[in-house]
């Protein structure tokens, strides 16, 4: 069944958890969708995961459109959300609307995600009026990591926690379809999930959110340099890929691949005729 805003909201009402993963290309999107994932997120994390950028700030609108369009071709029944990249919605209402429209029309996503609190409520309303569903993002907001002082848990103190709760309520009232809560205490995430009508998606926010999201490459252990506390490995795909590549390289180098079973042949008489004619011509 195709996931929609209504089916996802019904999951919150019934207490059924929502599953979400990042995807950055067609093949991974198709695998995730066929495995039953409810939502796919083309996150601006693609900058680091796929493009080798040092951070999400480097990701452009063209980067996001390119990858979102690829994912859209393989997302199947999953609901597709794409990140609005750094500053694409902070330079004025018109710029924000134009960029969001491009991401929807050219990228073929079904909703856009923006990072920030109450200051974005007017934008949320305008996007909804334009037919663009919005997912919010509170807590650790990677596009603002330079002002947050690094990648660390947010809203642990009273003032910050109250501000996050107010922001969540404001975004909910403005009309977001859901809110990602990243790196916030589980108790606060539970309270937010109980106090707002839209669904919450947690990443490093404990088990009481309405759903969960992880970076696909993290949960498949495709990177060994660093694993955040909130990530669980569900398959050691990184090691499997490396083993396969090593085996391939070894087979090519020792001459066992390709063999006759991987090769094509031609009629011997034709080959002899070509060889004879070529030899005669060369003389």
PDB file of N, CA and C in Angstrom, residues 62-125:
ATOM      1  N   UNK A  62      21.099  21.862  -6.408  1.00  0.00           N
ATOM      2  CA  UNK A  62      21.266  20.953  -7.548  1.00  0.00           C
ATOM      3  C   UNK A  62      21.657  19.549  -7.086  1.00  0.00           C
ATOM      4  N   UNK A  63      22.503  19.466  -6.051  1.00  0.00           N
ATOM      5  CA  UNK A  63      22.844  18.156  -5.480  1.00  0.00           C
ATOM      6  C   UNK A  63      21.578  17.444  -5.005  1.00  0.00           C
ATOM      7  N   UNK A  64      20.752  18.158  -4.261  1.00  0.00           N
ATOM      8  CA  UNK A  64      19.546  17.565  -3.683  1.00  0.00           C
ATOM      9  C   UNK A  64      18.562  17.130  -4.762  1.00  0.00           C
ATOM     10  N   UNK A  65      18.382  17.953  -5.770  1.00  0.00           N
ATOM     11  CA  UNK A  65      17.448  17.602  -6.843  1.00  0.00           C
ATOM     12  C   UNK A  65      17.930  16.362  -7.585  1.00  0.00           C
ATOM     13  N   UNK A  66      19.211  16.321  -7.889  1.00  0.00           N
ATOM     14  CA  UNK A  66      19.780  15.186  -8.628  1.00  0.00           C
ATOM     15  C   UNK A  66      19.538  13.871  -7.891  1.00  0.00           C
ATOM     16  N   UNK A  67      19.867  13.833  -6.606  1.00  0.00           N
ATOM     17  CA  UNK A  67      19.736  12.596  -5.843  1.00  0.00           C
ATOM     18  C   UNK A  67      18.275  12.266  -5.540  1.00  0.00           C
ATOM     19  N   UNK A  68      17.465  13.281  -5.279  1.00  0.00           N
ATOM     20  CA  UNK A  68      16.049  13.036  -5.000  1.00  0.00           C
ATOM     21  C   UNK A  68      15.355  12.444  -6.220  1.00  0.00           C
ATOM     22  N   UNK A  69      15.669  12.962  -7.392  1.00  0.00           N
ATOM     23  CA  UNK A  69      15.072  12.437  -8.619  1.00  0.00           C
ATOM     24  C   UNK A  69      15.438  10.962  -8.812  1.00  0.00           C
ATOM     25  N   UNK A  70      16.684  10.601  -8.499  1.00  0.00           N
ATOM     26  CA  UNK A  70      17.103   9.200  -8.616  1.00  0.00           C
ATOM     27  C   UNK A  70      16.337   8.319  -7.632  1.00  0.00           C
ATOM     28  N   UNK A  71      16.224   8.780  -6.392  1.00  0.00           N
ATOM     29  CA  UNK A  71      15.518   8.002  -5.370  1.00  0.00           C
ATOM     30  C   UNK A  71      14.042   7.855  -5.725  1.00  0.00           C
ATOM     31  N   UNK A  72      13.448   8.892  -6.285  1.00  0.00           N
ATOM     32  CA  UNK A  72      12.017   8.855  -6.603  1.00  0.00           C
ATOM     33  C   UNK A  72      11.678   7.728  -7.577  1.00  0.00           C
ATOM     34  N   UNK A  73      12.632   7.360  -8.411  1.00  0.00           N
ATOM     35  CA  UNK A  73      12.383   6.294  -9.389  1.00  0.00           C
ATOM     36  C   UNK A  73      12.357   4.920  -8.745  1.00  0.00           C
ATOM     37  N   UNK A  74      12.877   4.810  -7.526  1.00  0.00           N
ATOM     38  CA  UNK A  74      12.930   3.506  -6.875  1.00  0.00           C
ATOM     39  C   UNK A  74      12.196   3.434  -5.554  1.00  0.00           C
ATOM     40  N   UNK A  75      11.460   4.480  -5.188  1.00  0.00           N
ATOM     41  CA  UNK A  75      10.886   4.528  -3.833  1.00  0.00           C
ATOM     42  C   UNK A  75       9.620   3.695  -3.668  1.00  0.00           C
ATOM     43  N   UNK A  76       9.038   3.230  -4.759  1.00  0.00           N
ATOM     44  CA  UNK A  76       7.886   2.342  -4.653  1.00  0.00           C
ATOM     45  C   UNK A  76       6.764   2.916  -3.814  1.00  0.00           C
ATOM     46  N   UNK A  77       6.331   2.150  -2.805  1.00  0.00           N
ATOM     47  CA  UNK A  77       5.221   2.583  -1.950  1.00  0.00           C
ATOM     48  C   UNK A  77       5.667   3.467  -0.793  1.00  0.00           C
ATOM     49  N   UNK A  78       6.961   3.663  -0.631  1.00  0.00           N
ATOM     50  CA  UNK A  78       7.455   4.493   0.472  1.00  0.00           C
ATOM     51  C   UNK A  78       7.151   5.970   0.204  1.00  0.00           C
ATOM     52  N   UNK A  79       6.939   6.713   1.254  1.00  0.00           N
ATOM     53  CA  UNK A  79       6.694   8.159   1.174  1.00  0.00           C
ATOM     54  C   UNK A  79       8.049   8.849   1.131  1.00  0.00           C
ATOM     55  N   UNK A  80       8.247   9.718   0.148  1.00  0.00           N
ATOM     56  CA  UNK A  80       9.572  10.303  -0.090  1.00  0.00           C
ATOM     57  C   UNK A  80       9.657  11.748   0.396  1.00  0.00           C
ATOM     58  N   UNK A  81      10.624  11.992   1.273  1.00  0.00           N
ATOM     59  CA  UNK A  81      10.891  13.323   1.826  1.00  0.00           C
ATOM     60  C   UNK A  81      12.307  13.728   1.419  1.00  0.00           C
ATOM     61  N   UNK A  82      12.496  15.009   1.103  1.00  0.00           N
ATOM     62  CA  UNK A  82      13.830  15.500   0.746  1.00  0.00           C
ATOM     63  C   UNK A  82      14.177  16.733   1.571  1.00  0.00           C
ATOM     64  N   UNK A  83      15.428  16.823   1.978  1.00  0.00           N
ATOM     65  CA  UNK A  83      15.903  17.976   2.740  1.00  0.00           C
ATOM     66  C   UNK A  83      16.035  19.210   1.855  1.00  0.00           C
ATOM     67  N   UNK A  84      15.615  20.337   2.391  1.00  0.00           N
ATOM     68  CA  UNK A  84      15.968  21.624   1.800  1.00  0.00           C
ATOM     69  C   UNK A  84      17.383  21.945   2.279  1.00  0.00           C
ATOM     70  N   UNK A  85      18.334  22.158   1.368  1.00  0.00           N
ATOM     71  CA  UNK A  85      19.719  22.347   1.790  1.00  0.00           C
ATOM     72  C   UNK A  85      19.963  23.700   2.458  1.00  0.00           C
ATOM     73  N   UNK A  86      21.168  23.833   2.978  1.00  0.00           N
ATOM     74  CA  UNK A  86      21.591  25.014   3.736  1.00  0.00           C
ATOM     75  C   UNK A  86      21.264  26.315   3.004  1.00  0.00           C
ATOM     76  N   UNK A  87      20.581  27.222   3.707  1.00  0.00           N
ATOM     77  CA  UNK A  87      20.239  28.571   3.257  1.00  0.00           C
ATOM     78  C   UNK A  87      19.276  28.619   2.068  1.00  0.00           C
ATOM     79  N   UNK A  88      18.752  27.486   1.642  1.00  0.00           N
ATOM     80  CA  UNK A  88      17.816  27.497   0.510  1.00  0.00           C
ATOM     81  C   UNK A  88      16.449  28.019   0.906  1.00  0.00           C
ATOM     82  N   UNK A  89      16.197  28.165   2.212  1.00  0.00           N
ATOM     83  CA  UNK A  89      14.904  28.664   2.679  1.00  0.00           C
ATOM     84  C   UNK A  89      15.061  29.767   3.738  1.00  0.00           C
ATOM     85  N   UNK A  90      16.256  30.359   3.800  1.00  0.00           N
ATOM     86  CA  UNK A  90      16.532  31.378   4.815  1.00  0.00           C
ATOM     87  C   UNK A  90      16.807  32.755   4.213  1.00  0.00           C
ATOM     88  N   UNK A  91      16.699  32.908   2.915  1.00  0.00           N
ATOM     89  CA  UNK A  91      17.037  34.185   2.269  1.00  0.00           C
ATOM     90  C   UNK A  91      15.804  34.921   1.767  1.00  0.00           C
ATOM     91  N   UNK A  92      14.659  34.588   2.326  1.00  0.00           N
ATOM     92  CA  UNK A  92      13.431  35.269   1.928  1.00  0.00           C
ATOM     93  C   UNK A  92      12.373  34.271   1.494  1.00  0.00           C
ATOM     94  N   UNK A  93      11.110  34.675   1.649  1.00  0.00           N
ATOM     95  CA  UNK A  93       9.992  33.786   1.362  1.00  0.00           C
ATOM     96  C   UNK A  93       9.970  33.338  -0.089  1.00  0.00           C
ATOM     97  N   UNK A  94      10.244  34.265  -1.008  1.00  0.00           N
ATOM     98  CA  UNK A  94      10.174  33.898  -2.419  1.00  0.00           C
ATOM     99  C   UNK A  94      11.226  32.840  -2.760  1.00  0.00           C
ATOM    100  N   UNK A  95      12.459  33.035  -2.285  1.00  0.00           N
ATOM    101  CA  UNK A  95      13.513  32.055  -2.539  1.00  0.00           C
ATOM    102  C   UNK A  95      13.123  30.691  -1.983  1.00  0.00           C
ATOM    103  N   UNK A  96      12.571  30.691  -0.785  1.00  0.00           N
ATOM    104  CA  UNK A  96      12.189  29.433  -0.147  1.00  0.00           C
ATOM    105  C   UNK A  96      11.115  28.712  -0.944  1.00  0.00           C
ATOM    106  N   UNK A  97      10.110  29.450  -1.403  1.00  0.00           N
ATOM    107  CA  UNK A  97       9.022  28.838  -2.170  1.00  0.00           C
ATOM    108  C   UNK A  97       9.517  28.308  -3.511  1.00  0.00           C
ATOM    109  N   UNK A  98      10.367  29.083  -4.168  1.00  0.00           N
ATOM    110  CA  UNK A  98      10.903  28.646  -5.472  1.00  0.00           C
ATOM    111  C   UNK A  98      11.753  27.396  -5.300  1.00  0.00           C
ATOM    112  N   UNK A  99      12.620  27.381  -4.294  1.00  0.00           N
ATOM    113  CA  UNK A  99      13.494  26.225  -4.085  1.00  0.00           C
ATOM    114  C   UNK A  99      12.702  24.976  -3.694  1.00  0.00           C
ATOM    115  N   UNK A 100      11.707  25.149  -2.833  1.00  0.00           N
ATOM    116  CA  UNK A 100      10.872  24.008  -2.449  1.00  0.00           C
ATOM    117  C   UNK A 100      10.093  23.474  -3.650  1.00  0.00           C
ATOM    118  N   UNK A 101       9.599  24.378  -4.478  1.00  0.00           N
ATOM    119  CA  UNK A 101       8.864  23.966  -5.675  1.00  0.00           C
ATOM    120  C   UNK A 101       9.772  23.188  -6.626  1.00  0.00           C
ATOM    121  N   UNK A 102      11.025  23.624  -6.761  1.00  0.00           N
ATOM    122  CA  UNK A 102      11.966  22.896  -7.618  1.00  0.00           C
ATOM    123  C   UNK A 102      12.211  21.484  -7.078  1.00  0.00           C
ATOM    124  N   UNK A 103      12.379  21.383  -5.762  1.00  0.00           N
ATOM    125  CA  UNK A 103      12.658  20.079  -5.159  1.00  0.00           C
ATOM    126  C   UNK A 103      11.482  19.127  -5.368  1.00  0.00           C
ATOM    127  N   UNK A 104      10.270  19.670  -5.299  1.00  0.00           N
ATOM    128  CA  UNK A 104       9.083  18.848  -5.529  1.00  0.00           C
ATOM    129  C   UNK A 104       8.919  18.504  -7.009  1.00  0.00           C
ATOM    130  N   UNK A 105       8.983  19.515  -7.869  1.00  0.00           N
ATOM    131  CA  UNK A 105       8.687  19.321  -9.288  1.00  0.00           C
ATOM    132  C   UNK A 105       9.803  18.583 -10.026  1.00  0.00           C
ATOM    133  N   UNK A 106      11.052  18.955  -9.757  1.00  0.00           N
ATOM    134  CA  UNK A 106      12.176  18.328 -10.451  1.00  0.00           C
ATOM    135  C   UNK A 106      12.674  17.084  -9.723  1.00  0.00           C
ATOM    136  N   UNK A 107      12.667  17.130  -8.395  1.00  0.00           N
ATOM    137  CA  UNK A 107      13.127  15.982  -7.622  1.00  0.00           C
ATOM    138  C   UNK A 107      12.080  14.909  -7.445  1.00  0.00           C
ATOM    139  N   UNK A 108      10.805  15.269  -7.569  1.00  0.00           N
ATOM    140  CA  UNK A 108       9.686  14.332  -7.468  1.00  0.00           C
ATOM    141  C   UNK A 108       9.522  13.743  -6.069  1.00  0.00           C
ATOM    142  N   UNK A 109       9.838  14.536  -5.039  1.00  0.00           N
ATOM    143  CA  UNK A 109       9.557  14.093  -3.675  1.00  0.00           C
ATOM    144  C   UNK A 109       8.112  14.427  -3.326  1.00  0.00           C
ATOM    145  N   UNK A 110       7.665  13.952  -2.160  1.00  0.00           N
ATOM    146  CA  UNK A 110       6.288  14.189  -1.723  1.00  0.00           C
ATOM    147  C   UNK A 110       6.206  15.166  -0.565  1.00  0.00           C
ATOM    148  N   UNK A 111       7.345  15.535   0.001  1.00  0.00           N
ATOM    149  CA  UNK A 111       7.393  16.525   1.072  1.00  0.00           C
ATOM    150  C   UNK A 111       8.829  17.015   1.189  1.00  0.00           C
ATOM    151  N   UNK A 112       8.990  18.211   1.753  1.00  0.00           N
ATOM    152  CA  UNK A 112      10.322  18.748   2.003  1.00  0.00           C
ATOM    153  C   UNK A 112      10.538  18.850   3.502  1.00  0.00           C
ATOM    154  N   UNK A 113      11.802  18.759   3.919  1.00  0.00           N
ATOM    155  CA  UNK A 113      12.144  18.883   5.341  1.00  0.00           C
ATOM    156  C   UNK A 113      12.987  20.132   5.563  1.00  0.00           C
ATOM    157  N   UNK A 114      12.649  20.879   6.609  1.00  0.00           N
ATOM    158  CA  UNK A 114      13.376  22.097   6.953  1.00  0.00           C
ATOM    159  C   UNK A 114      13.779  22.051   8.426  1.00  0.00           C
ATOM    160  N   UNK A 115      14.932  22.636   8.722  1.00  0.00           N
ATOM    161  CA  UNK A 115      15.442  22.665  10.083  1.00  0.00           C
ATOM    162  C   UNK A 115      15.148  24.017  10.721  1.00  0.00           C
ATOM    163  N   UNK A 116      14.563  23.997  11.925  1.00  0.00           N
ATOM    164  CA  UNK A 116      14.297  25.245  12.627  1.00  0.00           C
ATOM    165  C   UNK A 116      12.981  25.204  13.367  1.00  0.00           C
ATOM    166  N   UNK A 117      12.754  26.250  14.182  1.00  0.00           N
ATOM    167  CA  UNK A 117      11.594  26.281  15.041  1.00  0.00           C
ATOM    168  C   UNK A 117      10.519  27.261  14.632  1.00  0.00           C
ATOM    169  N   UNK A 118      10.041  28.016  15.613  1.00  0.00           N
ATOM    170  CA  UNK A 118       8.888  28.895  15.426  1.00  0.00           C
ATOM    171  C   UNK A 118       9.094  29.920  14.332  1.00  0.00           C
ATOM    172  N   UNK A 119      10.342  30.311  14.090  1.00  0.00           N
ATOM    173  CA  UNK A 119      10.616  31.331  13.078  1.00  0.00           C
ATOM    174  C   UNK A 119      10.244  30.869  11.670  1.00  0.00           C
ATOM    175  N   UNK A 120      10.000  29.568  11.509  1.00  0.00           N
ATOM    176  CA  UNK A 120       9.670  29.022  10.187  1.00  0.00           C
ATOM    177  C   UNK A 120       8.174  28.775   9.994  1.00  0.00           C
ATOM    178  N   UNK A 121       7.365  29.162  10.968  1.00  0.00           N
ATOM    179  CA  UNK A 121       5.927  28.859  10.891  1.00  0.00           C
ATOM    180  C   UNK A 121       5.253  29.530   9.691  1.00  0.00           C
ATOM    181  N   UNK A 122       5.608  30.775   9.424  1.00  0.00           N
ATOM    182  CA  UNK A 122       5.010  31.453   8.256  1.00  0.00           C
ATOM    183  C   UNK A 122       5.377  30.731   6.967  1.00  0.00           C
ATOM    184  N   UNK A 123       6.610  30.261   6.884  1.00  0.00           N
ATOM    185  CA  UNK A 123       7.038  29.524   5.702  1.00  0.00           C
ATOM    186  C   UNK A 123       6.265  28.220   5.571  1.00  0.00           C
ATOM    187  N   UNK A 124       6.072  27.516   6.680  1.00  0.00           N
ATOM    188  CA  UNK A 124       5.309  26.265   6.652  1.00  0.00           C
ATOM    189  C   UNK A 124       3.911  26.515   6.099  1.00  0.00           C
ATOM    190  N   UNK A 125       3.289  27.583   6.558  1.00  0.00           N
ATOM    191  CA  UNK A 125       1.923  27.898   6.094  1.00  0.00           C
ATOM    192  C   UNK A 125       1.913  28.212   4.600  1.00  0.00           C
TER     193      UNK A 125
END
